[in-house]
Amino acid sequence: MNFKIKSFSEYESECNRASDNPEGFWSSIADHYSWQQKWDQVLDWNFTEPNVKWFLNGKLNITENCIDRHLAERADKTAILWESNFPDRDSEAITYQQLHYKVAKAANGLKSLGVKKGDRVCLYMPMIPELAIAVLACARIGAIHSVVFAGFSAQALADRINDATCNIVITSDGLYRGAKTVALKAIVDLALEQCTCVKSVLVKKCTSDPVAWEGGRDYWWDELMDQQSASCPAEQMDSEDPLFILYTSGSTGKPKGVVHTCGGYMVYAGYSFANVFQYDEEDVYWCTADIGWITGHTYIVYGPLLNGATTMMFEGVPTWPDGGRFWEIVEKHKVNQFYTAPTAIRALMTCGEEVVNRSNLSSLKVIGTVGEPINHEAWEWYKRVVGDNKVPIVDTWWQTETGGIMISGLGGHSPQKATFAGYPLPGIQPCLVTPEGKEITENGVEGLLCIKHPWPSIIRTTYGDHERCRVTYFSSFEGMYFTGDGARRDENGMYRIIGRVDDVINVSGHRFGTAEIENAINETDFIVESAVVGYPHDIKGQGIYAYVICDKPISDFDQARKDITAMVVQEIGPIAKPDKIQFVVGLPKTRSGKIMRRILRKVAEGEPDKLGDTSTLLDPAVVEDIVKGAH
Ligand code: WT7
């Protein structure tokens, strides 16, 4: 697909082409893919219902574009390069031909378990090749995958399985993550006590630790695959058939299932990958995310494979056996594009430059970041120590809901400014608005970040609850998609993302609703009420600060903190553990009973002298107590 932009002036002319005629532009991009039947209308949309449809009546299968179409020219090229958790274990290279074979078998295996087009399949797996294969196998037969990050708890898994009424879960016996092993199958067994919809569990052997087994429900991956044919024609999908559901947190309620569809998602995933990372045919590309998040979906699996790239999957963690692991892998596989999160950069900075300098990083051509605002220090370190002051950085802003990168440099071709994501991709129309919904057109301003026109991979709905999608994203400002982020636009029109303006916090690049964590804390038997806010954290970006009210005086605070933490781990998972828990007798509330989070945030940030207007407080004494007891 030769839609790669090769200079900044070409970028500018593509932007003009896209804004003059969005439909003509996206149709010319979509033409690069292989369709079983061409669309008869490019776009139908309104942001009021919302209703967005791209490439109407187009028929395709994304796996034909990810795999089959490469067989003529790239059959023996490595598609997936897998690096184990353990440095002394062999890596694994899966060619496009082998991927074709494995995906067909897995697809037939799913069919043999009764999985049909439109069925939901839950994937709860380690970062092993079978995870990517399972994703593609679902897409091959038109089943909707719902990948749940394997760090979520049994309860969180059960909630997601039930919300999407999945009939089948694909998992492994266990997983390795640095020095730890996690008994995944046992977590699935526990979750399924609450899920009557699940009829089969497919288990890939990974750690070989013993597992409990339920005959008639549980199947070993390898045994099932052995019985399958290696030929599986791709199911014909409509452009607007769902491709996957991915759960993400918002400011209210339980996580919601963001739905992406086949045609538009494919077009944008491939286009954005090629342009942001400037991938060349012989390159090795590595994104360190987990496939359990949108970054892994779009920029480990779909985007790279659509471009016939070699995409690396890494099973382990950045800091094990030590902080040099990432850099050793870059040298070992001569990685050309490296894509990671600011939180990983900050953690690796603490390991010192010598650890980086042990490895030869001269293969790097583009280095990227994603997931949260990158601070100045981390940006400079990334540029100097990892990028040797010459490798371009792409700071990529996007969201689960956007499906692909929205604002970012195009590796090497765009002006670069520390901590700025930069300019939108062609066809993306960001704008800043005031809280009252008035668009701010001048430069050198801050505002709420919205998008004015649909792009092919925009969220279509939240699974099972379209109204929630409307209210969350399309009701704040008429005719616009609201991102939930605040941003600054400099004199030259470059964007810097400031962070969430809603009750969502970003902990190590993971998104949580404060309400979601509060609900978990409130399950603890002695907790009456709680309020959670984010505060600046050196490594995580934001830490989780919980204010809790107990139903009786606490004698053992350490034990109480342990109980609360255990409850959060049980309800959500270890990634949502509070960093600080403060016991309080009351929360600052307005006369109408609303918690004044602004005050709690200021205290958590260590700025109790900047509380601002507290005149609407019901009981100002509560605040004095909170300030006194703060960490
Ligand atoms: C939120 C979306 C999509 C990738 C992974 C996160 C924040 C994402 C950046 C960036 C500043 C960023 C935003 C956004 N975010 N990328 N480059 N600079 N902030 O996906 O879990 O859906 O979270 O992550 O706040 O709204 P997600």
GROMACS .gro file of C-alpha atoms in nm, residues 83-498:
model
  416
   83GLU     CA    1   1.037  -1.251   2.220
   84SER     CA    2   0.993  -1.456   2.536
   85ASN     CA    3   0.983  -1.329   2.892
   86PHE     CA    4   1.312  -1.513   2.946
   87PRO     CA    5   1.622  -1.367   2.779
   88ASP     CA    6   1.778  -1.712   2.734
   89ARG     CA    7   1.482  -1.862   2.551
   90ASP     CA    8   1.468  -1.862   2.172
   91SER     CA    9   1.258  -1.604   1.998
   92GLU     CA   10   1.001  -1.727   1.753
   93ALA     CA   11   0.950  -1.602   1.399
   94ILE     CA   12   0.618  -1.669   1.229
   95THR     CA   13   0.614  -1.600   0.857
   96TYR     CA   14   0.311  -1.474   0.670
   97GLN     CA   15   0.268  -1.824   0.526
   98GLN     CA   16   0.279  -1.982   0.870
   99LEU     CA   17   0.046  -1.719   1.009
  100HIS     CA   18  -0.201  -1.804   0.734
  101TYR     CA   19  -0.182  -2.169   0.835
  102LYS     CA   20  -0.213  -2.108   1.208
  103VAL     CA   21  -0.499  -1.860   1.178
  104ALA     CA   22  -0.694  -2.095   0.952
  105LYS     CA   23  -0.654  -2.380   1.200
  106ALA     CA   24  -0.753  -2.164   1.492
  107ALA     CA   25  -1.052  -2.031   1.298
  108ASN     CA   26  -1.163  -2.385   1.221
  109GLY     CA   27  -1.104  -2.479   1.584
  110LEU     CA   28  -1.339  -2.202   1.694
  111LYS     CA   29  -1.596  -2.315   1.440
  112SER     CA   30  -1.571  -2.670   1.573
  113LEU     CA   31  -1.669  -2.532   1.913
  114GLY     CA   32  -1.975  -2.375   1.758
  115VAL     CA   33  -1.851  -2.019   1.719
  116LYS     CA   34  -2.034  -1.835   1.441
  117LYS     CA   35  -2.026  -1.493   1.275
  118GLY     CA   36  -2.141  -1.227   1.520
  119ASP     CA   37  -2.068  -1.436   1.832
  120ARG     CA   38  -1.852  -1.274   2.098
  121VAL     CA   39  -1.529  -1.443   2.199
  122CYS     CA   40  -1.341  -1.338   2.511
  123LEU     CA   41  -0.961  -1.355   2.498
  124TYR     CA   42  -0.781  -1.349   2.833
  125MET     CA   43  -0.427  -1.438   2.740
  126PRO     CA   44  -0.057  -1.375   2.787
  127MET     CA   45   0.148  -1.192   2.524
  128ILE     CA   46   0.217  -1.509   2.327
  129PRO     CA   47   0.173  -1.554   1.950
  130GLU     CA   48  -0.152  -1.746   2.008
  131LEU     CA   49  -0.311  -1.424   2.133
  132ALA     CA   50  -0.255  -1.254   1.797
  133ILE     CA   51  -0.355  -1.575   1.620
  134ALA     CA   52  -0.677  -1.596   1.822
  135VAL     CA   53  -0.760  -1.232   1.743
  136LEU     CA   54  -0.714  -1.299   1.372
  137ALA     CA   55  -0.899  -1.632   1.390
  138CYS     CA   56  -1.204  -1.451   1.529
  139ALA     CA   57  -1.183  -1.191   1.254
  140ARG     CA   58  -1.146  -1.469   0.996
  141ILE     CA   59  -1.487  -1.614   1.081
  142GLY     CA   60  -1.656  -1.287   1.170
  143ALA     CA   61  -1.669  -1.352   1.543
  144ILE     CA   62  -1.631  -1.040   1.756
  145HIS     CA   63  -1.326  -1.052   1.980
  146SER     CA   64  -1.327  -0.898   2.322
  147VAL     CA   65  -0.973  -0.903   2.457
  148VAL     CA   66  -0.948  -0.854   2.832
  149PHE     CA   67  -0.605  -0.755   2.963
  150ALA     CA   68  -0.466  -1.047   3.164
  151GLY     CA   69  -0.398  -0.822   3.463
  152PHE     CA   70  -0.768  -0.778   3.538
  153SER     CA   71  -0.925  -0.975   3.823
  154ALA     CA   72  -1.177  -1.259   3.798
  155GLN     CA   73  -1.453  -1.014   3.887
  156ALA     CA   74  -1.353  -0.766   3.616
  157LEU     CA   75  -1.324  -1.051   3.368
  158ALA     CA   76  -1.668  -1.186   3.463
  159ASP     CA   77  -1.823  -0.840   3.423
  160ARG     CA   78  -1.680  -0.810   3.072
  161ILE     CA   79  -1.776  -1.164   2.970
  162ASN     CA   80  -2.132  -1.109   3.087
  163ASP     CA   81  -2.168  -0.763   2.934
  164ALA     CA   82  -2.083  -0.904   2.591
  165THR     CA   83  -2.245  -1.245   2.659
  166CYS     CA   84  -1.943  -1.435   2.533
  167ASN     CA   85  -1.994  -1.808   2.476
  168ILE     CA   86  -1.629  -1.893   2.480
  169VAL     CA   87  -1.312  -1.781   2.657
  170ILE     CA   88  -0.963  -1.837   2.521
  171THR     CA   89  -0.693  -1.838   2.785
  172SER     CA   90  -0.376  -2.017   2.893
  173ASP     CA   91  -0.281  -2.229   3.191
  174GLY     CA   92  -0.073  -1.943   3.324
  175LEU     CA   93   0.150  -1.657   3.221
  176TYR     CA   94   0.496  -1.524   3.290
  177ARG     CA   95   0.544  -1.158   3.366
  178GLY     CA   96   0.901  -1.085   3.473
  179ALA     CA   97   0.979  -1.292   3.784
  180LYS     CA   98   0.610  -1.363   3.844
  181THR     CA   99   0.376  -1.628   3.715
  182VAL     CA  100   0.001  -1.580   3.715
  183ALA     CA  101  -0.240  -1.876   3.715
  184LEU     CA  102  -0.470  -1.746   3.443
  185LYS     CA  103  -0.686  -2.053   3.402
  186ALA     CA  104  -0.770  -2.046   3.775
  187ILE     CA  105  -0.882  -1.685   3.738
  188VAL     CA  106  -1.102  -1.783   3.444
  189ASP     CA  107  -1.249  -2.074   3.646
  190LEU     CA  108  -1.337  -1.833   3.925
  191ALA     CA  109  -1.487  -1.578   3.685
  192LEU     CA  110  -1.700  -1.842   3.516
  193GLU     CA  111  -1.880  -1.918   3.843
  194GLN     CA  112  -2.063  -1.597   3.755
  195CYS     CA  113  -2.097  -1.648   3.380
  196THR     CA  114  -2.365  -1.886   3.262
  197CYS     CA  115  -2.320  -1.778   2.900
  198VAL     CA  116  -1.980  -1.947   2.860
  199LYS     CA  117  -1.997  -2.296   2.709
  200SER     CA  118  -1.631  -2.360   2.623
  201VAL     CA  119  -1.286  -2.263   2.740
  202LEU     CA  120  -0.989  -2.304   2.510
  203VAL     CA  121  -0.658  -2.328   2.693
  204LYS     CA  122  -0.312  -2.278   2.545
  205LYS     CA  123  -0.032  -2.439   2.743
  206CYS     CA  124   0.220  -2.175   2.842
  207THR     CA  125   0.365  -2.234   3.189
  208SER     CA  126   0.271  -2.607   3.210
  209ASP     CA  127   0.160  -2.555   3.569
  210PRO     CA  128  -0.122  -2.790   3.670
  211VAL     CA  129  -0.477  -2.663   3.618
  212ALA     CA  130  -0.825  -2.770   3.724
  213TRP     CA  131  -1.019  -2.918   3.432
  214GLU     CA  132  -1.386  -2.929   3.351
  215GLY     CA  133  -1.451  -3.201   3.096
  216GLY     CA  134  -1.694  -3.103   2.819
  217ARG     CA  135  -1.615  -2.736   2.876
  218ASP     CA  136  -1.237  -2.710   2.867
  219TYR     CA  137  -1.025  -2.787   2.560
  220TRP     CA  138  -0.649  -2.775   2.509
  221TRP     CA  139  -0.555  -2.538   2.227
  222ASP     CA  140  -0.287  -2.769   2.082
  223GLU     CA  141  -0.510  -3.077   2.080
  224LEU     CA  142  -0.793  -2.890   1.913
  225MET     CA  143  -0.564  -2.737   1.650
  226ASP     CA  144  -0.418  -3.078   1.562
  227GLN     CA  145  -0.758  -3.189   1.443
  228GLN     CA  146  -0.823  -2.889   1.219
  229SER     CA  147  -0.787  -2.832   0.849
  230ALA     CA  148  -0.549  -2.555   0.746
  231SER     CA  149  -0.792  -2.409   0.503
  232CYS     CA  150  -1.051  -2.161   0.618
  233PRO     CA  151  -1.210  -1.924   0.368
  234ALA     CA  152  -1.255  -1.576   0.507
  235GLU     CA  153  -1.609  -1.488   0.609
  236GLN     CA  154  -1.753  -1.205   0.403
  237MET     CA  155  -1.809  -0.910   0.635
  238ASP     CA  156  -1.997  -0.590   0.581
  239SER     CA  157  -1.794  -0.273   0.640
  240GLU     CA  158  -2.011  -0.192   0.938
  241ASP     CA  159  -2.018  -0.538   1.097
  242PRO     CA  160  -1.847  -0.521   1.436
  243LEU     CA  161  -1.485  -0.637   1.438
  244PHE     CA  162  -1.422  -0.615   1.809
  245ILE     CA  163  -1.532  -0.488   2.147
  246LEU     CA  164  -1.276  -0.342   2.385
  247TYR     CA  165  -1.370  -0.230   2.734
  248THR     CA  166  -1.252   0.102   2.864
  249SER     CA  167  -1.327   0.313   3.168
  250GLY     CA  168  -1.520   0.636   3.178
  251SER     CA  169  -1.618   0.885   3.443
  252THR     CA  170  -1.932   0.697   3.542
  253GLY     CA  171  -2.042   0.341   3.599
  254LYS     CA  172  -1.883   0.021   3.482
  255PRO     CA  173  -1.635   0.005   3.195
  256LYS     CA  174  -1.804   0.019   2.859
  257GLY     CA  175  -1.749  -0.190   2.551
  258VAL     CA  176  -1.619   0.030   2.272
  259VAL     CA  177  -1.727  -0.117   1.939
  260HIS     CA  178  -1.516  -0.090   1.623
  261THR     CA  179  -1.628  -0.212   1.283
  262CYS     CA  180  -1.448  -0.394   1.003
  263GLY     CA  181  -1.411  -0.150   0.712
  264GLY     CA  182  -1.336   0.186   0.867
  265TYR     CA  183  -1.112   0.045   1.136
  266MET     CA  184  -0.908  -0.143   0.878
  267VAL     CA  185  -0.864   0.162   0.658
  268TYR     CA  186  -0.749   0.385   0.942
  269ALA     CA  187  -0.532   0.128   1.122
  270GLY     CA  188  -0.324   0.059   0.813
  271TYR     CA  189  -0.305   0.420   0.698
  272SER     CA  190  -0.203   0.564   1.034
  273PHE     CA  191   0.055   0.291   1.096
  274ALA     CA  192   0.230   0.346   0.765
  275ASN     CA  193   0.244   0.722   0.810
  276VAL     CA  194   0.322   0.772   1.176
  277PHE     CA  195   0.594   0.508   1.188
  278GLN     CA  196   0.714   0.551   0.829
  279TYR     CA  197   0.754   0.176   0.804
  280ASP     CA  198   0.984   0.049   0.524
  281GLU     CA  199   0.960  -0.301   0.383
  282GLU     CA  200   1.266  -0.448   0.556
  283ASP     CA  201   1.202  -0.287   0.894
  284VAL     CA  202   1.141  -0.456   1.226
  285TYR     CA  203   0.875  -0.273   1.423
  286TRP     CA  204   0.815  -0.309   1.794
  287CYS     CA  205   0.530  -0.179   2.007
  288THR     CA  206   0.574  -0.273   2.373
  289ALA     CA  207   0.205  -0.247   2.464
  290ASP     CA  208  -0.011  -0.543   2.558
  291ILE     CA  209  -0.272  -0.661   2.307
  292GLY     CA  210  -0.521  -0.625   2.592
  293TRP     CA  211  -0.527  -0.251   2.520
  294ILE     CA  212  -0.621  -0.063   2.202
  295THR     CA  213  -0.254   0.017   2.132
  296GLY     CA  214  -0.187  -0.354   2.096
  297HIS     CA  215  -0.493  -0.412   1.879
  298THR     CA  216  -0.414  -0.138   1.630
  299TYR     CA  217  -0.036  -0.116   1.644
  300ILE     CA  218   0.081  -0.468   1.725
  301VAL     CA  219  -0.171  -0.671   1.530
  302TYR     CA  220  -0.381  -0.495   1.268
  303GLY     CA  221  -0.188  -0.186   1.157
  304PRO     CA  222   0.147  -0.359   1.104
  305LEU     CA  223   0.003  -0.673   0.944
  306LEU     CA  224  -0.211  -0.467   0.706
  307ASN     CA  225   0.117  -0.318   0.587
  308GLY     CA  226   0.296  -0.652   0.557
  309ALA     CA  227   0.529  -0.550   0.838
  310THR     CA  228   0.734  -0.756   1.079
  311THR     CA  229   0.574  -0.684   1.414
  312MET     CA  230   0.734  -0.787   1.739
  313MET     CA  231   0.547  -0.919   2.040
  314PHE     CA  232   0.719  -0.920   2.377
  315GLU     CA  233   0.595  -1.141   2.659
  316GLY     CA  234   0.785  -0.976   2.942
  317VAL     CA  235   0.824  -0.647   3.124
  318PRO     CA  236   1.073  -0.359   3.080
  319THR     CA  237   1.251  -0.398   3.412
  320TRP     CA  238   1.317  -0.772   3.435
  321PRO     CA  239   1.574  -0.924   3.468
  322ASP     CA  240   1.690  -0.562   3.470
  323GLY     CA  241   1.621  -0.224   3.313
  324GLY     CA  242   1.827  -0.314   3.006
  325ARG     CA  243   1.584  -0.570   2.869
  326PHE     CA  244   1.412  -0.340   2.616
  327TRP     CA  245   1.742  -0.214   2.481
  328GLU     CA  246   1.888  -0.563   2.451
  329ILE     CA  247   1.586  -0.665   2.247
  330VAL     CA  248   1.624  -0.359   2.024
  331GLU     CA  249   1.983  -0.460   1.954
  332LYS     CA  250   1.908  -0.831   1.918
  333HIS     CA  251   1.639  -0.781   1.654
  334LYS     CA  252   1.773  -0.455   1.509
  335VAL     CA  253   1.444  -0.285   1.580
  336ASN     CA  254   1.374   0.013   1.354
  337GLN     CA  255   1.058   0.156   1.505
  338PHE     CA  256   1.010   0.144   1.880
  339TYR     CA  257   0.681   0.246   2.042
  340THR     CA  258   0.632   0.261   2.418
  341ALA     CA  259   0.464   0.455   2.701
  342PRO     CA  260   0.595   0.751   2.902
  343THR     CA  261   0.556   0.550   3.221
  344ALA     CA  262   0.800   0.289   3.088
  345ILE     CA  263   1.043   0.563   2.988
  346ARG     CA  264   1.027   0.716   3.335
  347ALA     CA  265   1.079   0.379   3.501
  348LEU     CA  266   1.378   0.305   3.275
  349MET     CA  267   1.529   0.649   3.337
  350THR     CA  268   1.575   0.551   3.700
  351CYS     CA  269   1.797   0.260   3.590
  352GLY     CA  270   2.062   0.500   3.457
  353GLU     CA  271   2.209   0.567   3.114
  354GLU     CA  272   2.478   0.298   3.135
  355VAL     CA  273   2.207   0.034   3.114
  356VAL     CA  274   2.089   0.182   2.783
  357ASN     CA  275   2.440   0.232   2.652
  358ARG     CA  276   2.520  -0.138   2.696
  359SER     CA  277   2.318  -0.197   2.380
  360ASN     CA  278   2.363  -0.077   2.026
  361LEU     CA  279   2.050   0.117   1.935
  362SER     CA  280   2.171   0.245   1.599
  363SER     CA  281   1.898   0.056   1.411
  364LEU     CA  282   1.630   0.291   1.547
  365LYS     CA  283   1.465   0.519   1.290
  366VAL     CA  284   1.155   0.632   1.478
  367ILE     CA  285   1.074   0.620   1.849
  368GLY     CA  286   0.722   0.676   1.975
  369THR     CA  287   0.521   0.729   2.290
  370VAL     CA  288   0.155   0.684   2.374
  371GLY     CA  289  -0.094   0.666   2.655
  372GLU     CA  290  -0.042   0.976   2.866
  373PRO     CA  291   0.117   1.317   2.851
  374ILE     CA  292   0.496   1.289   2.841
  375ASN     CA  293   0.679   1.522   3.079
  376HIS     CA  294   0.970   1.735   2.962
  377GLU     CA  295   1.239   1.539   3.141
  378ALA     CA  296   1.126   1.206   3.001
  379TRP     CA  297   1.095   1.350   2.651
  380GLU     CA  298   1.449   1.491   2.662
  381TRP     CA  299   1.591   1.167   2.801
  382TYR     CA  300   1.415   0.959   2.535
  383LYS     CA  301   1.550   1.187   2.265
  384ARG     CA  302   1.906   1.204   2.392
  385VAL     CA  303   1.972   0.864   2.551
  386VAL     CA  304   1.755   0.636   2.338
  387GLY     CA  305   1.737   0.843   2.020
  388ASP     CA  306   2.097   0.965   2.026
  389ASN     CA  307   1.961   1.316   1.963
  390LYS     CA  308   1.883   1.229   1.605
  391VAL     CA  309   1.599   0.977   1.595
  392PRO     CA  310   1.263   1.151   1.554
  393ILE     CA  311   1.010   1.110   1.836
  394VAL     CA  312   0.643   1.065   1.761
  395ASP     CA  313   0.420   1.153   2.056
  396THR     CA  314   0.096   0.991   1.947
  397TRP     CA  315  -0.232   1.109   2.095
  398TRP     CA  316  -0.539   0.893   2.056
  399GLN     CA  317  -0.792   0.685   2.251
  400THR     CA  318  -0.962   0.347   2.260
  401GLU     CA  319  -1.259   0.525   2.104
  402THR     CA  320  -1.064   0.676   1.815
  403GLY     CA  321  -0.929   0.335   1.706
  404GLY     CA  322  -0.609   0.488   1.573
  405ILE     CA  323  -0.359   0.770   1.619
  406MET     CA  324  -0.520   1.113   1.573
  407ILE     CA  325  -0.252   1.370   1.653
  408SER     CA  326   0.115   1.289   1.600
  409GLY     CA  327   0.419   1.366   1.397
  410LEU     CA  328   0.483   1.151   1.091
  411GLY     CA  329   0.821   1.000   1.184
  412GLY     CA  330   1.093   1.233   1.066
  413HIS     CA  331   0.879   1.454   0.845
  414SER     CA  332   0.705   1.675   1.101
  415PRO     CA  333   0.837   1.958   1.312
  416GLN     CA  334   0.909   1.832   1.659
  417LYS     CA  335   0.849   2.012   1.985
  418ALA     CA  336   0.909   1.860   2.328
  419THR     CA  337   0.588   1.736   2.497
  420PHE     CA  338   0.373   1.831   2.198
  421ALA     CA  339   0.189   1.562   2.004
  422GLY     CA  340   0.191   1.810   1.716
  423TYR     CA  341  -0.044   1.816   1.419
  424PRO     CA  342  -0.344   1.599   1.334
  425LEU     CA  343  -0.319   1.326   1.073
  426PRO     CA  344  -0.473   1.414   0.735
  427GLY     CA  345  -0.851   1.393   0.755
  428ILE     CA  346  -0.862   1.455   1.131
  429GLN     CA  347  -1.029   1.780   1.236
  430PRO     CA  348  -0.953   1.859   1.600
  431CYS     CA  349  -1.076   2.177   1.760
  432LEU     CA  350  -1.071   2.343   2.100
  433VAL     CA  351  -1.388   2.461   2.267
  434THR     CA  352  -1.475   2.654   2.582
  435PRO     CA  353  -1.673   2.480   2.858
  436GLU     CA  354  -1.977   2.658   2.713
  437GLY     CA  355  -1.918   2.490   2.381
  438LYS     CA  356  -1.784   2.783   2.183
  439GLU     CA  357  -1.509   2.695   1.940
  440ILE     CA  358  -1.181   2.878   2.000
  441THR     CA  359  -1.034   2.949   1.659
  442GLU     CA  360  -0.719   3.142   1.740
  443ASN     CA  361  -0.384   2.989   1.828
  444GLY     CA  362  -0.191   3.013   2.154
  445VAL     CA  363  -0.491   2.892   2.356
  446GLU     CA  364  -0.614   2.610   2.578
  447GLY     CA  365  -0.949   2.438   2.559
  448LEU     CA  366  -1.144   2.117   2.556
  449LEU     CA  367  -1.039   1.889   2.275
  450CYS     CA  368  -1.314   1.786   2.034
  451ILE     CA  369  -1.322   1.641   1.683
  452LYS     CA  370  -1.553   1.794   1.426
  453HIS     CA  371  -1.581   1.542   1.148
  454PRO     CA  372  -1.592   1.162   1.160
  455TRP     CA  373  -1.286   0.958   1.065
  456PRO     CA  374  -1.306   0.595   0.954
  457SER     CA  375  -1.217   0.433   1.290
  458ILE     CA  376  -1.437   0.642   1.516
  459ILE     CA  377  -1.627   0.448   1.788
  460ARG     CA  378  -1.962   0.326   1.652
  461THR     CA  379  -2.138   0.245   1.976
  462THR     CA  380  -2.088   0.119   2.329
  463TYR     CA  381  -2.188  -0.244   2.327
  464GLY     CA  382  -2.550  -0.299   2.425
  465ASP     CA  383  -2.610   0.064   2.520
  466HIS     CA  384  -2.607   0.313   2.236
  467GLU     CA  385  -2.748   0.589   2.456
  468ARG     CA  386  -2.441   0.568   2.675
  469CYS     CA  387  -2.225   0.629   2.368
  470ARG     CA  388  -2.432   0.933   2.277
  471VAL     CA  389  -2.429   1.081   2.625
  472THR     CA  390  -2.060   1.018   2.687
  473TYR     CA  391  -1.911   1.146   2.363
  474PHE     CA  392  -2.169   1.338   2.162
  475SER     CA  393  -2.390   1.525   2.407
  476SER     CA  394  -2.142   1.768   2.565
  477PHE     CA  395  -2.099   1.979   2.252
  478GLU     CA  396  -2.342   1.975   1.965
  479GLY     CA  397  -2.211   1.825   1.644
  480MET     CA  398  -1.877   1.727   1.793
  481TYR     CA  399  -1.708   1.421   1.936
  482PHE     CA  400  -1.576   1.517   2.284
  483THR     CA  401  -1.253   1.344   2.383
  484GLY     CA  402  -1.256   1.414   2.758
  485ASP     CA  403  -0.911   1.573   2.724
  486GLY     CA  404  -0.793   1.928   2.763
  487ALA     CA  405  -0.530   2.057   2.521
  488ARG     CA  406  -0.319   2.357   2.434
  489ARG     CA  407  -0.261   2.480   2.080
  490ASP     CA  408   0.054   2.685   2.028
  491GLU     CA  409   0.114   2.976   1.790
  492ASN     CA  410   0.194   2.733   1.511
  493GLY     CA  411  -0.115   2.521   1.561
  494MET     CA  412   0.065   2.232   1.728
  495TYR     CA  413  -0.128   2.047   1.998
  496ARG     CA  414  -0.012   1.953   2.344
  497ILE     CA  415  -0.244   1.724   2.537
  498ILE     CA  416  -0.279   1.837   2.897
   0.00000   0.00000   0.00000
